[in-house]
């Protein structure tokens, strides 16, 4: 990112946190699943399994997020709401163009009251 005073940069860890907040705002989401293997992250930070990955490509940002949904929700509706909310939050907070938000349903939390 560039402005009149110099360059600005946003760490991908910060963007990942923004994504996590945006995901957890959606009704029907039980949490973020730790499913994405990140070899680069494993080497540099020791984090092997990540539920959110952010990749800068050709001036845009691709985001992958692995979520756990609650039992009884319409999975497609929840995933679409997650996509829209993540895109809006990240674009608003960083000013970067979001080219893709991939949502993967990794698990479902069953109601244990039965």
Tab-separated table of C-alpha atoms in Angstrom:
chain	number	residue	atom	x	y	z
A	1	UNK	CA	0.000	0.000	0.000
A	2	UNK	CA	1.375	3.427	-0.843
A	3	UNK	CA	0.439	6.968	0.221
A	4	UNK	CA	2.022	10.446	0.142
A	5	UNK	CA	4.110	9.768	3.271
A	6	UNK	CA	5.556	6.358	2.369
A	7	UNK	CA	4.640	2.698	2.269
A	8	UNK	CA	2.162	0.981	4.564
A	9	UNK	CA	2.075	-2.736	5.237
A	10	UNK	CA	-0.347	-4.969	7.081
A	11	UNK	CA	0.911	-8.237	8.523
A	12	UNK	CA	-1.039	-11.281	7.338
A	13	UNK	CA	-1.499	-12.301	10.997
A	14	UNK	CA	-3.547	-9.126	11.458
A	15	UNK	CA	-5.668	-9.909	8.403
A	16	UNK	CA	-6.193	-13.443	9.729
A	17	UNK	CA	-7.494	-11.981	13.015
A	18	UNK	CA	-9.878	-9.708	11.091
A	19	UNK	CA	-11.144	-12.785	9.225
A	20	UNK	CA	-11.636	-14.694	12.491
A	21	UNK	CA	-13.708	-11.862	13.977
A	22	UNK	CA	-15.821	-11.589	10.820
A	23	UNK	CA	-16.460	-15.351	10.724
A	24	UNK	CA	-17.505	-15.592	14.369
A	25	UNK	CA	-20.102	-12.817	13.894
A	26	UNK	CA	-22.214	-15.094	11.676
A	27	UNK	CA	-25.113	-17.020	13.225
A	28	UNK	CA	-24.715	-20.732	12.692
A	29	UNK	CA	-20.918	-20.726	12.923
A	30	UNK	CA	-19.677	-22.765	15.883
A	31	UNK	CA	-16.035	-21.818	15.383
A	32	UNK	CA	-12.976	-21.854	13.193
A	33	UNK	CA	-11.550	-25.304	12.486
A	34	UNK	CA	-7.831	-25.995	12.431
A	35	UNK	CA	-7.573	-27.782	9.093
A	36	UNK	CA	-5.322	-25.923	6.669
A	37	UNK	CA	-1.717	-27.167	6.628
A	38	UNK	CA	0.640	-24.225	6.187
A	39	UNK	CA	4.247	-25.357	5.616
A	40	UNK	CA	5.600	-21.791	5.495
A	41	UNK	CA	3.807	-20.936	8.727
A	42	UNK	CA	4.998	-24.158	10.331
A	43	UNK	CA	8.612	-23.271	9.613
A	44	UNK	CA	8.453	-19.581	10.572
A	45	UNK	CA	5.976	-19.635	13.480
A	46	UNK	CA	5.561	-23.242	14.503
A	47	UNK	CA	1.856	-23.137	13.564
A	48	UNK	CA	1.156	-26.216	11.464
A	49	UNK	CA	-2.624	-26.272	11.318
A	50	UNK	CA	-4.438	-23.033	10.639
A	51	UNK	CA	-8.128	-22.373	10.143
A	52	UNK	CA	-7.486	-19.191	8.153
A	53	UNK	CA	-4.978	-18.536	5.401
A	54	UNK	CA	-4.391	-15.251	3.603
A	55	UNK	CA	-2.466	-15.071	0.335
A	56	UNK	CA	-1.653	-11.890	-1.606
A	57	UNK	CA	-1.877	-12.435	-5.368
A	58	UNK	CA	-1.574	-9.943	-8.213
A	59	UNK	CA	-2.638	-6.959	-6.109
A	60	UNK	CA	-5.557	-8.804	-4.526
A	61	UNK	CA	-6.048	-11.070	-1.547
A	62	UNK	CA	-7.280	-14.674	-1.518
A	63	UNK	CA	-8.654	-15.977	1.776
A	64	UNK	CA	-9.338	-19.583	2.805
A	65	UNK	CA	-11.278	-20.249	5.978
A	66	UNK	CA	-12.226	-23.586	7.542
A	67	UNK	CA	-15.286	-23.425	9.787
A	68	UNK	CA	-17.373	-25.594	12.061
A	69	UNK	CA	-21.131	-25.075	11.792
A	70	UNK	CA	-23.916	-25.722	14.264
A	71	UNK	CA	-26.368	-28.557	13.794
A	72	UNK	CA	-29.585	-27.676	11.989
A	73	UNK	CA	-28.311	-24.654	10.052
A	74	UNK	CA	-28.510	-24.192	6.300
A	75	UNK	CA	-24.856	-24.760	5.515
A	76	UNK	CA	-24.914	-22.974	2.146
A	77	UNK	CA	-26.522	-19.875	3.689
A	78	UNK	CA	-23.997	-19.807	6.517
A	79	UNK	CA	-21.065	-20.178	4.096
A	80	UNK	CA	-22.388	-17.378	1.861
A	81	UNK	CA	-22.860	-15.103	4.894
A	82	UNK	CA	-19.290	-15.861	5.995
A	83	UNK	CA	-17.966	-15.005	2.516
A	84	UNK	CA	-19.792	-11.672	2.411
A	85	UNK	CA	-18.874	-10.664	5.974
A	86	UNK	CA	-15.205	-11.576	5.586
A	87	UNK	CA	-14.914	-9.683	2.303
A	88	UNK	CA	-16.606	-6.596	3.752
A	89	UNK	CA	-14.551	-6.547	6.970
A	90	UNK	CA	-11.173	-7.110	5.358
A	91	UNK	CA	-11.763	-4.601	2.536
A	92	UNK	CA	-13.083	-1.971	4.967
A	93	UNK	CA	-10.252	-2.392	7.470
A	94	UNK	CA	-7.304	-2.833	5.100
A	95	UNK	CA	-8.345	-1.151	1.859
A	96	UNK	CA	-7.101	-4.202	-0.052
A	97	UNK	CA	-9.183	-5.785	-2.809
A	98	UNK	CA	-10.432	-9.238	-1.872
A	99	UNK	CA	-10.408	-11.426	-4.954
A	100	UNK	CA	-11.687	-14.639	-3.371
A	101	UNK	CA	-13.045	-15.956	-0.073
A	102	UNK	CA	-13.140	-19.754	0.014
A	103	UNK	CA	-15.175	-21.240	2.856
A	104	UNK	CA	-14.682	-24.891	3.737
A	105	UNK	CA	-17.078	-26.647	6.100
A	106	UNK	CA	-14.716	-28.785	8.156
A	107	UNK	CA	-17.099	-30.083	10.811
A	108	UNK	CA	-20.520	-29.823	12.412
A	109	UNK	CA	-21.209	-29.471	16.127
A	110	UNK	CA	-24.088	-31.740	17.148
A	111	UNK	CA	-26.545	-30.696	19.812
A	112	UNK	CA	-25.611	-32.793	22.837
A	113	UNK	CA	-29.024	-32.294	24.506
A	114	UNK	CA	-30.475	-35.379	22.791
